[in-house]
């Protein structure tokens, strides 16, 4: 990695990145300044309180979605919940760091709110880590603005309010980036070792974070002066590998070694679930167009001041964007680790006052001394800061309005995986738990809703859309190759139709309707939401319907 050296009062320039400066943007003594409480502690506390509010407001108003049900069910199994352990086995598709930590919390209090509160607290911690990284790179002002942008950014708020792996992965990844920056500043191998540990934790949170290593490689390859010291790299790499090895070793010792191989094979061969430009068409509005504009304009406006800092942040976010754009499998939450670097680049821009125009203001017919505050007005020293403060306020305000519209519970009959809870799922699951006899089995359209019903209903739920070809399905799911025969033999007593899966797969939705009609299905439970049509009239739409069927 990099080795910072004292080059004297006149450091030679990098051939492509301006002066070689691996020093911290803010002196280490800044924390001992008498103004620290007013300028750092109080604003940061207010930002963290804002982050806390947006992540905890109406936190459990809507029940889990499919992924949340799986991760919480796995954590509950680890915590000793025998009712869920048969439905949600410990070893499924992903590593278990997040689920293991969550299981400790669920041993104390096992509710939807508790699980989501744990994830939300991790999201607030990521806001604080963004501040530390931004301050280290560009100073206190940029760090505070970056933290504020992340605190109210719809993308980060919505994902970190859910029981998903990506929140912990993003926290660990941002901490790893901070450790790398500290290593570049201090040339202390301990920081590089800490960075290796954080990258290992990120990979144990979600295996896709291994892509971030490509960003670090690109940075060091493009920054010759940041030399990689083998004696520093080897311990860091060893720590990372030792951490990551816990996952395959645990699979092997548990006798589930085939699980990871089957999952990898499925991910490599499964068909695309979104178009090539999914992230470019969906994510900008969630990240914030103003944030993207601020980050990009700063790279152009301050290009003469460009250093290794911008190269590091760009490498960290560009590599994952390219990879997941080309990768067939695209999840709404997959690019969450790029949110902190984007916020820091935007904070860097918004923390800089706009330059004053070269021409002076038009003179007034009255002497400046005869006007209230005339000298202050004519000096114009306040204009650059005020103009940028206005831009920062507009940027933050646009994020707040968007985030508020997303965290307020809304009635919807459609669903984008990873963007929130599932209306009606908890109610349907509760009905199953209290009304379906023990030993009953249900047949749903798709596995996402099946997971939700299993979690809340404590009954096994299969899915019509699970492919009989093991190369085209998640290894955790069991197919139903002949649903007609299974229903004739009495394997399933209920069929579940839902609008969410029906919107994506009309074929299997029609198949569920056909089977319900063929086997004398009677609707015994309906979850519905009230929506407004374009004319403003309220309409009640079913989102989940449970049919009791008879052979």
PDB file of C-alpha atoms in Angstrom, residues 253-414:
ATOM      1  CA  UNK A 253     -18.161 -28.570   9.029  1.00  0.00           C
ATOM      2  CA  UNK A 254     -21.963 -28.437   9.020  1.00  0.00           C
ATOM      3  CA  UNK A 255     -22.183 -30.779   6.051  1.00  0.00           C
ATOM      4  CA  UNK A 256     -23.719 -28.030   3.885  1.00  0.00           C
ATOM      5  CA  UNK A 257     -20.736 -27.464   1.604  1.00  0.00           C
ATOM      6  CA  UNK A 258     -22.857 -28.093  -1.479  1.00  0.00           C
ATOM      7  CA  UNK A 259     -25.131 -25.164  -0.551  1.00  0.00           C
ATOM      8  CA  UNK A 260     -22.596 -22.472  -1.402  1.00  0.00           C
ATOM      9  CA  UNK A 261     -21.618 -24.186  -4.664  1.00  0.00           C
ATOM     10  CA  UNK A 262     -25.257 -24.524  -5.762  1.00  0.00           C
ATOM     11  CA  UNK A 263     -25.939 -20.891  -4.940  1.00  0.00           C
ATOM     12  CA  UNK A 264     -22.918 -19.683  -6.920  1.00  0.00           C
ATOM     13  CA  UNK A 265     -23.940 -21.814  -9.887  1.00  0.00           C
ATOM     14  CA  UNK A 266     -27.462 -20.413  -9.753  1.00  0.00           C
ATOM     15  CA  UNK A 267     -26.192 -16.818  -9.621  1.00  0.00           C
ATOM     16  CA  UNK A 268     -23.942 -17.400 -12.618  1.00  0.00           C
ATOM     17  CA  UNK A 269     -26.611 -19.044 -14.787  1.00  0.00           C
ATOM     18  CA  UNK A 270     -29.851 -17.349 -13.737  1.00  0.00           C
ATOM     19  CA  UNK A 271     -31.552 -15.082 -16.310  1.00  0.00           C
ATOM     20  CA  UNK A 272     -31.420 -11.269 -15.868  1.00  0.00           C
ATOM     21  CA  UNK A 273     -34.032  -9.894 -13.479  1.00  0.00           C
ATOM     22  CA  UNK A 274     -33.764  -6.277 -14.742  1.00  0.00           C
ATOM     23  CA  UNK A 275     -32.628  -4.471 -17.855  1.00  0.00           C
ATOM     24  CA  UNK A 276     -29.049  -3.358 -18.487  1.00  0.00           C
ATOM     25  CA  UNK A 277     -29.723   0.277 -17.539  1.00  0.00           C
ATOM     26  CA  UNK A 278     -31.744  -0.497 -14.406  1.00  0.00           C
ATOM     27  CA  UNK A 279     -29.473   1.449 -12.033  1.00  0.00           C
ATOM     28  CA  UNK A 280     -29.238   4.480 -14.315  1.00  0.00           C
ATOM     29  CA  UNK A 281     -33.006   4.748 -14.658  1.00  0.00           C
ATOM     30  CA  UNK A 282     -34.107   3.850 -11.120  1.00  0.00           C
ATOM     31  CA  UNK A 283     -31.435   4.939  -8.633  1.00  0.00           C
ATOM     32  CA  UNK A 284     -30.826   8.636  -9.536  1.00  0.00           C
ATOM     33  CA  UNK A 285     -34.145   9.745  -8.058  1.00  0.00           C
ATOM     34  CA  UNK A 286     -33.509   7.670  -4.916  1.00  0.00           C
ATOM     35  CA  UNK A 287     -29.971   8.993  -4.438  1.00  0.00           C
ATOM     36  CA  UNK A 288     -31.067  12.517  -5.314  1.00  0.00           C
ATOM     37  CA  UNK A 289     -30.500  14.345  -8.582  1.00  0.00           C
ATOM     38  CA  UNK A 290     -29.198  17.342  -6.628  1.00  0.00           C
ATOM     39  CA  UNK A 291     -26.615  15.143  -4.873  1.00  0.00           C
ATOM     40  CA  UNK A 292     -25.423  13.706  -8.180  1.00  0.00           C
ATOM     41  CA  UNK A 293     -25.280  17.195  -9.688  1.00  0.00           C
ATOM     42  CA  UNK A 294     -23.268  18.522  -6.739  1.00  0.00           C
ATOM     43  CA  UNK A 295     -20.802  15.632  -6.872  1.00  0.00           C
ATOM     44  CA  UNK A 296     -20.285  15.912 -10.640  1.00  0.00           C
ATOM     45  CA  UNK A 297     -20.109  19.715 -10.736  1.00  0.00           C
ATOM     46  CA  UNK A 298     -17.513  19.653  -7.959  1.00  0.00           C
ATOM     47  CA  UNK A 299     -15.306  17.284  -9.937  1.00  0.00           C
ATOM     48  CA  UNK A 300     -15.429  19.751 -12.842  1.00  0.00           C
ATOM     49  CA  UNK A 301     -15.339  23.025 -10.887  1.00  0.00           C
ATOM     50  CA  UNK A 302     -12.511  21.965  -8.542  1.00  0.00           C
ATOM     51  CA  UNK A 303     -10.585  19.918 -11.090  1.00  0.00           C
ATOM     52  CA  UNK A 304      -7.488  22.089 -10.647  1.00  0.00           C
ATOM     53  CA  UNK A 305      -7.423  21.034  -6.999  1.00  0.00           C
ATOM     54  CA  UNK A 306      -7.844  17.339  -7.777  1.00  0.00           C
ATOM     55  CA  UNK A 307      -5.698  14.985  -5.695  1.00  0.00           C
ATOM     56  CA  UNK A 308      -5.579  11.288  -4.883  1.00  0.00           C
ATOM     57  CA  UNK A 309      -8.709  11.785  -2.738  1.00  0.00           C
ATOM     58  CA  UNK A 310     -11.089  12.125  -5.683  1.00  0.00           C
ATOM     59  CA  UNK A 311      -9.395   9.227  -7.455  1.00  0.00           C
ATOM     60  CA  UNK A 312      -9.906   6.995  -4.423  1.00  0.00           C
ATOM     61  CA  UNK A 313     -13.599   7.868  -4.089  1.00  0.00           C
ATOM     62  CA  UNK A 314     -14.236   7.513  -7.818  1.00  0.00           C
ATOM     63  CA  UNK A 315     -12.509   4.126  -7.973  1.00  0.00           C
ATOM     64  CA  UNK A 316     -14.545   2.992  -4.959  1.00  0.00           C
ATOM     65  CA  UNK A 317     -17.862   3.840  -6.620  1.00  0.00           C
ATOM     66  CA  UNK A 318     -17.191   3.370 -10.356  1.00  0.00           C
ATOM     67  CA  UNK A 319     -16.054  -0.267 -10.163  1.00  0.00           C
ATOM     68  CA  UNK A 320     -19.244  -1.527  -8.425  1.00  0.00           C
ATOM     69  CA  UNK A 321     -21.432   0.519 -10.790  1.00  0.00           C
ATOM     70  CA  UNK A 322     -19.750  -1.002 -13.840  1.00  0.00           C
ATOM     71  CA  UNK A 323     -19.807  -4.524 -12.418  1.00  0.00           C
ATOM     72  CA  UNK A 324     -23.464  -4.578 -11.385  1.00  0.00           C
ATOM     73  CA  UNK A 325     -24.540  -2.869 -14.593  1.00  0.00           C
ATOM     74  CA  UNK A 326     -22.971  -5.706 -16.591  1.00  0.00           C
ATOM     75  CA  UNK A 327     -23.914  -8.437 -14.089  1.00  0.00           C
ATOM     76  CA  UNK A 328     -27.288  -9.990 -15.038  1.00  0.00           C
ATOM     77  CA  UNK A 329     -28.575 -10.030 -11.458  1.00  0.00           C
ATOM     78  CA  UNK A 330     -29.498  -6.554 -10.230  1.00  0.00           C
ATOM     79  CA  UNK A 331     -30.891  -5.734  -6.811  1.00  0.00           C
ATOM     80  CA  UNK A 332     -32.218  -2.336  -5.808  1.00  0.00           C
ATOM     81  CA  UNK A 333     -29.983  -2.278  -2.729  1.00  0.00           C
ATOM     82  CA  UNK A 334     -26.778  -3.692  -4.287  1.00  0.00           C
ATOM     83  CA  UNK A 335     -25.146  -0.286  -4.879  1.00  0.00           C
ATOM     84  CA  UNK A 336     -25.673   1.076  -1.376  1.00  0.00           C
ATOM     85  CA  UNK A 337     -21.877   1.183  -0.666  1.00  0.00           C
ATOM     86  CA  UNK A 338     -21.467   3.912  -3.311  1.00  0.00           C
ATOM     87  CA  UNK A 339     -23.810   6.281  -1.434  1.00  0.00           C
ATOM     88  CA  UNK A 340     -21.203   7.514   1.129  1.00  0.00           C
ATOM     89  CA  UNK A 341     -18.558   8.377  -1.523  1.00  0.00           C
ATOM     90  CA  UNK A 342     -21.194  10.234  -3.546  1.00  0.00           C
ATOM     91  CA  UNK A 343     -22.315  12.143  -0.450  1.00  0.00           C
ATOM     92  CA  UNK A 344     -18.698  13.045   0.369  1.00  0.00           C
ATOM     93  CA  UNK A 345     -18.050  14.336  -3.149  1.00  0.00           C
ATOM     94  CA  UNK A 346     -21.247  16.377  -2.964  1.00  0.00           C
ATOM     95  CA  UNK A 347     -20.315  17.615   0.525  1.00  0.00           C
ATOM     96  CA  UNK A 348     -16.904  18.666  -0.801  1.00  0.00           C
ATOM     97  CA  UNK A 349     -18.652  20.831  -3.407  1.00  0.00           C
ATOM     98  CA  UNK A 350     -21.279  22.329  -1.117  1.00  0.00           C
ATOM     99  CA  UNK A 351     -18.715  23.164   1.568  1.00  0.00           C
ATOM    100  CA  UNK A 352     -16.869  25.484  -0.818  1.00  0.00           C
ATOM    101  CA  UNK A 353     -18.180  29.048  -1.257  1.00  0.00           C
ATOM    102  CA  UNK A 354     -19.013  30.140  -4.766  1.00  0.00           C
ATOM    103  CA  UNK A 355     -16.415  32.432  -6.362  1.00  0.00           C
ATOM    104  CA  UNK A 356     -17.258  36.142  -6.521  1.00  0.00           C
ATOM    105  CA  UNK A 357     -17.737  37.696  -9.943  1.00  0.00           C
ATOM    106  CA  UNK A 358     -14.820  39.846 -11.061  1.00  0.00           C
ATOM    107  CA  UNK A 359     -16.972  42.930 -11.577  1.00  0.00           C
ATOM    108  CA  UNK A 360     -18.107  44.931  -8.583  1.00  0.00           C
ATOM    109  CA  UNK A 361     -21.717  45.495  -7.663  1.00  0.00           C
ATOM    110  CA  UNK A 362     -23.447  48.490  -9.280  1.00  0.00           C
ATOM    111  CA  UNK A 363     -22.973  51.577  -7.144  1.00  0.00           C
ATOM    112  CA  UNK A 364     -25.961  53.129  -5.429  1.00  0.00           C
ATOM    113  CA  UNK A 365     -26.818  56.807  -5.578  1.00  0.00           C
ATOM    114  CA  UNK A 366     -26.679  56.987  -1.786  1.00  0.00           C
ATOM    115  CA  UNK A 367     -23.429  56.760   0.147  1.00  0.00           C
ATOM    116  CA  UNK A 368     -22.922  53.359   1.670  1.00  0.00           C
ATOM    117  CA  UNK A 369     -22.659  54.858   5.132  1.00  0.00           C
ATOM    118  CA  UNK A 370     -26.222  56.202   4.813  1.00  0.00           C
ATOM    119  CA  UNK A 371     -27.568  52.677   4.240  1.00  0.00           C
ATOM    120  CA  UNK A 372     -28.084  50.190   7.091  1.00  0.00           C
ATOM    121  CA  UNK A 373     -25.122  47.833   6.965  1.00  0.00           C
ATOM    122  CA  UNK A 374     -23.801  49.563   3.865  1.00  0.00           C
ATOM    123  CA  UNK A 375     -20.158  48.684   4.382  1.00  0.00           C
ATOM    124  CA  UNK A 376     -21.049  45.034   5.020  1.00  0.00           C
ATOM    125  CA  UNK A 377     -23.176  44.979   1.866  1.00  0.00           C
ATOM    126  CA  UNK A 378     -20.508  46.583  -0.307  1.00  0.00           C
ATOM    127  CA  UNK A 379     -17.848  44.200   0.957  1.00  0.00           C
ATOM    128  CA  UNK A 380     -19.886  41.296  -0.435  1.00  0.00           C
ATOM    129  CA  UNK A 381     -17.832  38.872   1.680  1.00  0.00           C
ATOM    130  CA  UNK A 382     -20.994  37.121   2.767  1.00  0.00           C
ATOM    131  CA  UNK A 383     -22.323  36.388  -0.724  1.00  0.00           C
ATOM    132  CA  UNK A 384     -20.282  33.268  -1.653  1.00  0.00           C
ATOM    133  CA  UNK A 385     -21.058  31.484   1.603  1.00  0.00           C
ATOM    134  CA  UNK A 386     -24.716  32.501   1.494  1.00  0.00           C
ATOM    135  CA  UNK A 387     -25.109  31.324  -2.089  1.00  0.00           C
ATOM    136  CA  UNK A 388     -23.600  27.915  -1.360  1.00  0.00           C
ATOM    137  CA  UNK A 389     -25.616  27.624   1.866  1.00  0.00           C
ATOM    138  CA  UNK A 390     -28.744  28.194  -0.218  1.00  0.00           C
ATOM    139  CA  UNK A 391     -27.701  25.470  -2.663  1.00  0.00           C
ATOM    140  CA  UNK A 392     -26.950  23.099   0.214  1.00  0.00           C
ATOM    141  CA  UNK A 393     -30.347  23.848   1.772  1.00  0.00           C
ATOM    142  CA  UNK A 394     -32.126  23.180  -1.525  1.00  0.00           C
ATOM    143  CA  UNK A 395     -30.237  19.902  -1.934  1.00  0.00           C
ATOM    144  CA  UNK A 396     -31.032  18.712   1.585  1.00  0.00           C
ATOM    145  CA  UNK A 397     -34.631  19.909   1.307  1.00  0.00           C
ATOM    146  CA  UNK A 398     -35.205  17.954  -1.902  1.00  0.00           C
ATOM    147  CA  UNK A 399     -33.927  14.804  -0.189  1.00  0.00           C
ATOM    148  CA  UNK A 400     -36.117  15.357   2.882  1.00  0.00           C
ATOM    149  CA  UNK A 401     -39.270  15.737   0.766  1.00  0.00           C
ATOM    150  CA  UNK A 402     -38.484  12.575  -1.217  1.00  0.00           C
ATOM    151  CA  UNK A 403     -37.543  10.544   1.861  1.00  0.00           C
ATOM    152  CA  UNK A 404     -40.663  11.580   3.750  1.00  0.00           C
ATOM    153  CA  UNK A 405     -42.863  10.415   0.885  1.00  0.00           C
ATOM    154  CA  UNK A 406     -41.184   7.002   1.013  1.00  0.00           C
ATOM    155  CA  UNK A 407     -41.171   6.374   4.768  1.00  0.00           C
ATOM    156  CA  UNK A 408     -44.819   7.305   5.219  1.00  0.00           C
ATOM    157  CA  UNK A 409     -46.886   4.087   4.901  1.00  0.00           C
ATOM    158  CA  UNK A 410     -48.640   4.014   1.539  1.00  0.00           C
ATOM    159  CA  UNK A 411     -51.127   1.709  -0.114  1.00  0.00           C
ATOM    160  CA  UNK A 412     -49.579  -0.025  -3.103  1.00  0.00           C
ATOM    161  CA  UNK A 413     -50.420  -3.116  -5.104  1.00  0.00           C
ATOM    162  CA  UNK A 414     -46.999  -3.271  -6.778  1.00  0.00           C
TER     163      UNK A 414
END
